[in-house]
Short mmCIF file of C-alpha atoms in Angstrom, two decimals:
data_model
loop_
_atom_site.label_atom_id
_atom_site.label_comp_id
_atom_site.label_asym_id
_atom_site.label_seq_id
_atom_site.Cartn_x
_atom_site.Cartn_y
_atom_site.Cartn_z
CA MET A 235 112.33 121.08 109.83
CA LYS A 236 114.50 121.96 107.22
CA SER A 237 114.20 122.19 102.97
CA ILE A 238 115.75 122.84 100.01
CA VAL A 239 113.66 126.19 98.04
CA ALA A 240 114.95 127.49 94.11
CA SER A 241 114.25 131.67 94.87
CA ASN A 242 115.68 134.47 92.82
CA GLY A 243 117.59 131.97 90.66
CA ALA A 244 119.50 130.47 93.42
CA VAL A 245 118.97 127.13 95.76
CA HIS A 246 118.61 128.09 99.72
CA ILE A 247 118.22 126.03 102.67
CA LEU A 248 114.80 127.40 104.74
CA GLU A 249 113.49 126.52 108.21
CA ARG A 250 109.89 125.29 107.68
CA GLU A 251 107.05 124.26 110.19
CA SER A 252 106.95 120.03 110.49
CA PRO A 253 104.39 118.63 108.78
CA ARG A 254 101.81 116.91 111.01
CA VAL A 255 100.40 113.22 109.79
CA LYS A 256 96.87 112.78 108.70
CA PRO A 257 94.70 110.33 107.68
CA SER A 258 95.86 107.92 105.14
CA PHE A 259 99.13 109.90 105.03
CA LEU A 260 102.87 108.81 106.18
CA LEU A 261 105.06 111.12 107.96
CA ILE A 262 108.31 109.73 106.87
CA LYS A 263 112.05 111.17 108.19
CA THR A 264 114.18 111.16 105.23
CA LEU A 265 117.49 109.32 104.88
CA PHE A 266 117.65 110.65 101.03
CA SER A 267 116.46 112.41 97.90
CA ALA A 268 117.39 112.80 94.41
CA VAL A 269 118.04 115.53 92.75
CA SER A 270 116.39 115.59 89.04
CA PRO A 271 118.43 117.92 87.12
CA GLY A 272 115.90 118.71 84.01
CA THR A 273 113.21 119.71 86.19
CA GLU A 274 114.58 121.38 89.48
CA ILE A 275 117.17 123.38 87.20
CA GLU A 276 114.26 124.96 85.23
CA LEU A 277 112.74 125.67 88.11
CA ILE A 278 115.42 127.14 89.79
CA GLY A 279 115.73 129.23 86.30
CA VAL A 280 111.90 130.89 86.52
CA SER A 281 112.29 131.39 90.38
CA GLU A 282 112.80 135.11 90.12
CA GLY A 283 110.91 136.57 93.14
CA LYS A 284 108.86 133.26 94.72
CA GLU A 285 109.83 130.34 97.01
CA ILE A 286 109.50 126.65 94.62
CA SER A 287 110.28 123.56 96.72
CA LEU A 288 112.64 121.44 94.50
CA GLY A 289 112.82 117.24 94.55
CA TYR A 290 110.19 114.68 94.00
CA SER A 291 111.93 111.63 94.90
CA ALA A 292 113.26 110.25 98.17
CA VAL A 293 113.49 107.26 101.00
CA GLY A 294 113.19 107.29 104.33
CA VAL A 295 111.92 106.01 107.66
CA VAL A 296 107.79 106.23 108.78
CA GLU A 297 107.80 108.03 111.79
CA GLU A 298 103.80 108.15 112.45
CA CYS A 299 100.87 106.55 110.17
CA GLY A 300 97.82 108.33 109.79
CA GLU A 301 94.50 107.28 110.71
CA GLY A 302 92.75 104.40 108.15
CA VAL A 303 96.79 103.19 107.11
CA SER A 304 96.73 99.27 107.80
CA ASP A 305 99.79 98.65 104.77
CA TYR A 306 102.30 100.24 106.60
CA GLN A 307 103.71 100.57 110.28
CA ILE A 308 106.16 102.62 112.10
CA GLY A 309 109.77 101.89 111.50
CA ASP A 310 109.19 100.58 107.67
CA VAL A 311 111.45 102.04 104.84
CA VAL A 312 109.53 103.29 101.87
CA ALA A 313 110.46 105.10 98.60
CA CYS A 314 108.28 108.24 97.43
CA TYR A 315 107.36 110.14 94.95
CA GLY A 316 105.64 113.19 93.88
CA ALA A 317 105.69 116.71 94.34
CA PRO A 318 104.37 118.97 96.34
CA TYR A 319 104.37 115.97 98.79
CA VAL A 320 108.14 114.88 98.51
CA GLY A 321 110.87 117.22 97.89
CA HIS A 322 114.22 118.09 99.77
CA ALA A 323 112.95 118.37 103.42
CA GLU A 324 114.14 116.63 106.74
CA TYR A 325 110.75 115.21 107.03
CA LEU A 326 107.90 114.79 104.51
CA LEU A 327 104.01 113.95 104.67
CA VAL A 328 103.34 111.78 102.05
CA PRO A 329 99.60 109.56 101.18
CA THR A 330 99.87 106.43 100.97
CA THR A 331 98.99 106.16 97.12
CA LEU A 332 102.91 107.68 96.17
CA CYS A 333 104.31 105.17 98.35
CA ALA A 334 105.74 101.71 98.61
CA LYS A 335 108.08 99.50 100.84
CA VAL A 336 111.59 99.22 100.35
CA PRO A 337 112.76 95.71 100.03
CA GLU A 338 114.74 94.59 103.28
CA ASN A 339 118.09 93.77 101.08
CA MET A 340 117.70 97.09 98.69
CA GLU A 341 119.85 99.85 99.66
CA PRO A 342 117.87 102.78 100.72
CA LYS A 343 120.37 104.74 98.38
CA GLN A 344 118.73 103.28 95.19
CA ALA A 345 115.56 103.69 96.25
CA ALA A 346 115.76 107.39 96.41
CA LEU A 347 115.59 107.08 92.60
CA ALA A 348 112.12 105.49 92.57
CA GLY A 349 110.65 108.73 91.56
CA ILE A 350 112.85 108.71 88.14
CA GLY A 351 112.18 105.14 87.74
CA ALA A 352 108.37 105.36 87.96
CA ILE A 353 108.95 108.14 85.25
CA ALA A 354 110.89 106.12 83.41
CA ILE A 355 108.55 102.83 83.48
CA HIS A 356 105.43 105.04 82.62
CA ALA A 357 107.28 106.34 79.65
CA LEU A 358 107.60 102.55 78.41
CA ARG A 359 104.29 101.98 79.11
CA VAL A 360 102.80 104.76 76.59
CA ALA A 361 104.94 103.71 74.05
CA LYS A 362 103.20 99.97 74.33
CA LEU A 363 106.33 98.32 73.05
CA GLU A 364 106.58 94.06 73.15
CA PHE A 365 109.73 92.22 73.52
CA GLY A 366 111.98 92.16 70.77
CA GLU A 367 110.44 95.54 69.51
CA THR A 368 113.18 98.39 68.65
CA VAL A 369 113.09 101.70 70.49
CA VAL A 370 115.42 104.76 70.27
CA VAL A 371 116.36 106.84 73.32
CA VAL A 372 117.04 110.07 72.69
CA GLY A 373 118.53 112.10 75.13
CA LEU A 374 121.03 110.58 77.85
CA GLY A 375 120.70 112.39 80.98
CA LEU A 376 119.25 110.87 84.07
CA LEU A 377 116.11 109.88 82.83
CA GLY A 378 117.07 108.73 79.33
CA GLN A 379 119.58 106.73 80.63
CA MET A 380 116.83 104.72 83.47
CA ILE A 381 114.72 103.99 80.36
CA ALA A 382 117.30 102.90 78.25
CA LYS A 383 118.15 100.55 80.96
CA ILE A 384 114.96 99.54 81.97
CA ALA A 385 113.72 98.63 78.19
CA ASN A 386 117.00 96.54 77.84
CA ALA A 387 116.07 94.71 81.12
CA ALA A 388 112.56 94.15 79.18
CA ALA A 389 114.31 92.55 76.32
CA LEU A 390 113.44 95.52 73.84
CA ASN A 391 116.37 96.47 70.89
CA VAL A 392 117.52 99.61 72.63
CA ILE A 393 119.37 101.89 70.47
CA ALA A 394 120.55 104.88 72.58
CA LEU A 395 121.61 108.69 71.41
CA ASP A 396 123.26 111.31 72.99
CA ILE A 397 125.52 114.45 71.84
CA SER A 398 127.65 113.98 74.88
CA GLU A 399 130.57 110.69 74.29
CA GLU A 400 130.65 110.02 78.43
CA ARG A 401 127.05 109.63 78.48
CA VAL A 402 127.26 107.20 75.86
CA SER A 403 129.91 105.34 77.27
CA MET A 404 128.00 104.79 80.66
CA LEU A 405 125.15 103.24 78.48
CA GLN A 406 127.86 100.95 76.66
CA GLN A 407 129.26 99.75 79.64
CA ASP A 408 125.55 97.93 80.01
CA GLY A 409 126.15 96.36 76.98
CA ILE A 410 123.37 98.73 75.28
CA ASN A 411 124.24 100.43 71.48
CA SER A 412 125.10 103.64 72.10
CA PHE A 413 126.05 106.18 69.73
CA SER A 414 127.31 110.07 69.72
CA SER A 415 126.65 110.36 66.11
CA ILE A 416 123.28 110.40 64.22
CA ARG A 417 124.92 109.05 61.12
CA ASP A 418 126.48 106.24 63.29
CA MET A 419 123.07 106.06 64.77
CA GLU A 420 121.12 105.70 61.94
CA ASN A 421 123.40 103.15 60.21
CA GLU A 422 122.82 100.51 63.32
CA LEU A 423 118.86 101.33 63.23
CA MET A 424 118.76 100.45 59.53
CA ASN A 425 121.15 97.29 60.04
CA ALA A 426 119.02 96.18 62.98
CA THR A 427 115.64 96.77 61.59
CA HIS A 428 116.48 95.74 57.96
CA ASN A 429 115.67 99.38 57.22
CA LYS A 430 111.86 99.11 58.51
CA GLY A 431 112.55 102.12 61.29
CA ALA A 432 112.17 102.08 64.79
CA ASP A 433 109.14 100.55 66.49
CA ALA A 434 109.27 103.80 68.82
CA VAL A 435 111.45 106.61 69.13
CA LEU A 436 111.33 108.25 72.87
CA LEU A 437 112.40 111.71 73.01
CA CYS A 438 114.24 112.46 76.59
CA ALA A 439 116.02 115.41 75.70
CA GLY A 440 115.12 119.12 76.18
CA GLY A 441 115.46 122.56 74.28
CA LYS A 442 111.52 123.07 73.78
CA ARG A 443 111.91 123.39 70.17
CA SER A 444 114.26 121.18 68.52
CA PRO A 445 115.13 119.39 64.85
CA LEU A 446 114.66 115.88 66.65
CA THR A 447 111.03 116.30 66.41
CA HIS A 448 111.75 116.11 62.47
CA GLU A 449 114.37 113.75 62.62
CA SER A 450 112.36 111.17 64.64
CA LEU A 451 109.74 111.02 62.29
CA LYS A 452 112.24 109.43 59.67
CA TRP A 453 113.32 106.54 62.11
CA ILE A 454 110.18 105.49 62.68
CA ARG A 455 108.54 102.37 61.35
CA ASN A 456 104.98 102.85 59.64
CA GLN A 457 102.92 103.32 61.59
CA GLY A 458 105.51 103.67 64.53
CA LYS A 459 105.36 105.92 67.70
CA VAL A 460 107.26 108.61 69.34
CA VAL A 461 106.87 109.58 72.54
CA ILE A 462 107.79 112.77 74.17
CA VAL A 463 109.40 112.68 77.35
CA GLY A 464 111.36 115.15 77.43
CA ASP A 465 110.39 119.38 77.98
CA ILE A 466 110.19 119.53 73.68
CA GLU A 467 107.71 121.34 71.73
CA PRO A 468 105.52 118.63 69.44
CA ASP A 469 106.33 120.37 66.25
CA PHE A 470 106.23 117.76 63.85
CA PRO A 471 105.32 117.94 60.13
CA ARG A 472 102.35 116.78 58.74
CA ASP A 473 103.65 115.12 55.34
CA LEU A 474 106.16 112.84 57.40
CA MET A 475 103.15 112.19 59.73
CA PHE A 476 101.07 111.34 57.18
CA ALA A 477 103.52 109.48 54.88
CA LYS A 478 104.07 106.70 57.91
CA GLU A 479 100.60 107.55 59.90
CA ALA A 480 102.95 108.06 63.02
CA GLN A 481 101.37 107.97 66.44
CA ILE A 482 102.51 110.58 68.38
CA LEU A 483 102.44 110.39 71.83
CA ILE A 484 103.38 112.71 75.48
CA SER A 485 104.31 110.36 78.37
CA ARG A 486 103.11 112.64 81.48
CA ALA A 487 105.16 112.23 84.60
CA GLY A 488 104.83 108.50 86.94
CA GLY A 489 101.67 107.20 85.45
CA PRO A 490 97.86 107.41 86.25
CA GLY A 491 96.90 109.10 89.51
CA ARG A 492 99.59 112.26 89.23
CA TYR A 493 97.97 115.27 89.61
CA ASP A 494 94.52 113.74 90.50
CA LYS A 495 93.20 115.19 93.83
CA GLN A 496 91.65 112.02 94.50
CA TYR A 497 94.36 109.61 94.15
CA GLU A 498 97.17 111.87 95.53
CA LEU A 499 95.56 114.09 97.97
CA GLN A 500 92.72 111.97 99.11
CA ALA A 501 95.36 108.90 98.69
CA MET A 502 92.03 107.10 96.81
CA ASP A 503 93.95 104.37 94.98
CA TYR A 504 92.56 103.00 92.14
CA PRO A 505 90.88 99.58 91.30
CA TYR A 506 93.66 97.35 90.67
CA GLY A 507 91.67 95.14 88.15
CA TYR A 508 90.87 98.45 85.80
CA VAL A 509 93.90 100.68 86.59
CA ARG A 510 97.17 98.13 86.78
CA TRP A 511 99.67 100.43 86.51
CA THR A 512 99.22 103.52 88.64
CA GLU A 513 101.92 105.98 89.45
CA GLY A 514 102.78 104.45 93.26
CA ARG A 515 102.40 100.74 91.47
CA ASN A 516 105.34 102.01 89.26
CA VAL A 517 107.14 102.98 91.98
CA ALA A 518 106.64 99.66 93.46
CA GLU A 519 107.95 97.90 89.95
CA TYR A 520 111.31 100.06 90.02
CA LEU A 521 112.08 98.78 93.61
CA ARG A 522 111.26 95.18 92.05
CA LEU A 523 113.99 95.24 89.38
CA VAL A 524 116.66 97.04 91.54
CA ASP A 525 115.62 94.57 94.00
CA LYS A 526 116.15 91.42 91.48
CA LYS A 527 119.32 92.95 89.80
CA ARG A 528 117.98 93.44 86.45
CA ILE A 529 118.69 97.53 86.45
CA ASP A 530 121.84 98.49 87.66
CA VAL A 531 121.46 102.29 88.88
CA GLN A 532 124.74 102.31 90.93
CA PRO A 533 126.62 104.93 87.81
CA PHE A 534 123.74 107.34 89.14
CA LEU A 535 124.71 106.90 92.85
CA THR A 536 128.47 108.57 92.25
CA GLU A 537 127.60 111.84 94.18
CA THR A 538 126.41 111.66 97.35
CA VAL A 539 126.23 115.57 99.23
CA ASP A 540 125.21 116.19 102.77
CA PHE A 541 121.82 118.10 102.88
CA ASN A 542 123.92 121.18 104.27
CA ASN A 543 126.16 121.24 101.24
CA ALA A 544 123.34 120.58 98.64
CA PRO A 545 122.85 124.29 97.04
CA GLY A 546 126.28 123.40 95.93
CA ALA A 547 125.38 120.02 94.12
CA TYR A 548 123.75 122.14 91.65
CA LYS A 549 126.28 124.09 90.02
CA ASP A 550 127.50 120.14 88.51
CA LEU A 551 124.63 119.64 86.96
CA LEU A 552 124.35 122.66 85.10
CA ASP A 553 127.80 121.29 83.19
CA LYS A 554 125.85 119.09 80.36
CA LYS A 555 129.42 117.36 79.66
CA SER A 556 129.83 116.53 83.37
CA GLN A 557 129.00 112.47 83.86
CA VAL A 558 127.33 113.45 87.36
CA LEU A 559 124.03 112.76 86.05
CA THR A 560 122.44 113.87 89.99
CA SER A 561 123.13 114.42 93.11
CA ILE A 562 121.97 111.56 96.46
CA ILE A 563 121.35 114.32 99.34
CA ALA A 564 121.83 112.43 102.56
CA TYR A 565 120.37 113.52 105.78
CA ASN A 566 121.88 112.99 108.96
CA ASN A 567 118.69 114.48 110.93
#
């Protein structure tokens, strides 16, 4: 089978051995996979002298069910999430804990974004916001846009910020207050909260050390929260943290279970009554939100590329001013 990898700062298609099904896993023939620009472009940059598989969010058709699988059958269309099991490859071998059935009338291309959706949902769960509270989403790449849409669907008061006017305008079409000017965003925030500040700020931007860490503490209320979602170092001044008794939180991937070998490699799910929202259940929740038309992800699906032409798609994603937030890779195998 063919697979997409990063090597020596470039993207290549390689021929690899097709995976064989094993207990509690699904062998999936890929229909579509979604490029995650932030993560994958970073991996390309550190690929000198090695090969790194790219991708972590896809949708496909079940070709074979491993021993012990009872909730899926051959022919099911499923969304799946999580490297190293999910990537840009013609066939995927994925534990059932990282899969969810795609609703019957849902466009498979939308389901390819399920991994990004799960990460967005988990970030909002980490913030522990209640409906009616105010959240500022900073950085409107693919993940920031997804978080803002889901927060809006959850009846939160969403205020979004990005230096790109094009990305700001994309969210404004959903009726979400979005700004390319910090001053304008701050004015809206103070008006909306009667000068109290946001209940939480979600930092979805990149850039390692960033002045946003300092600024975000000014935007939250007393005992408010700052959640780091993007690739930012947690550099927060103690005096501002102390003054507001601020909470600094980090959101890791798509939810409980991520990087747990028992949950992923052995496909051992957590008890529903004790861990309500695992990464797999967050994938299913994203599918529900799209299926019920609570969120509109069509603006993310404007760029579809054939698998064989996928290496060229990464060039557009390097252009930060582009409205292209991701590319959907189509498989014609």
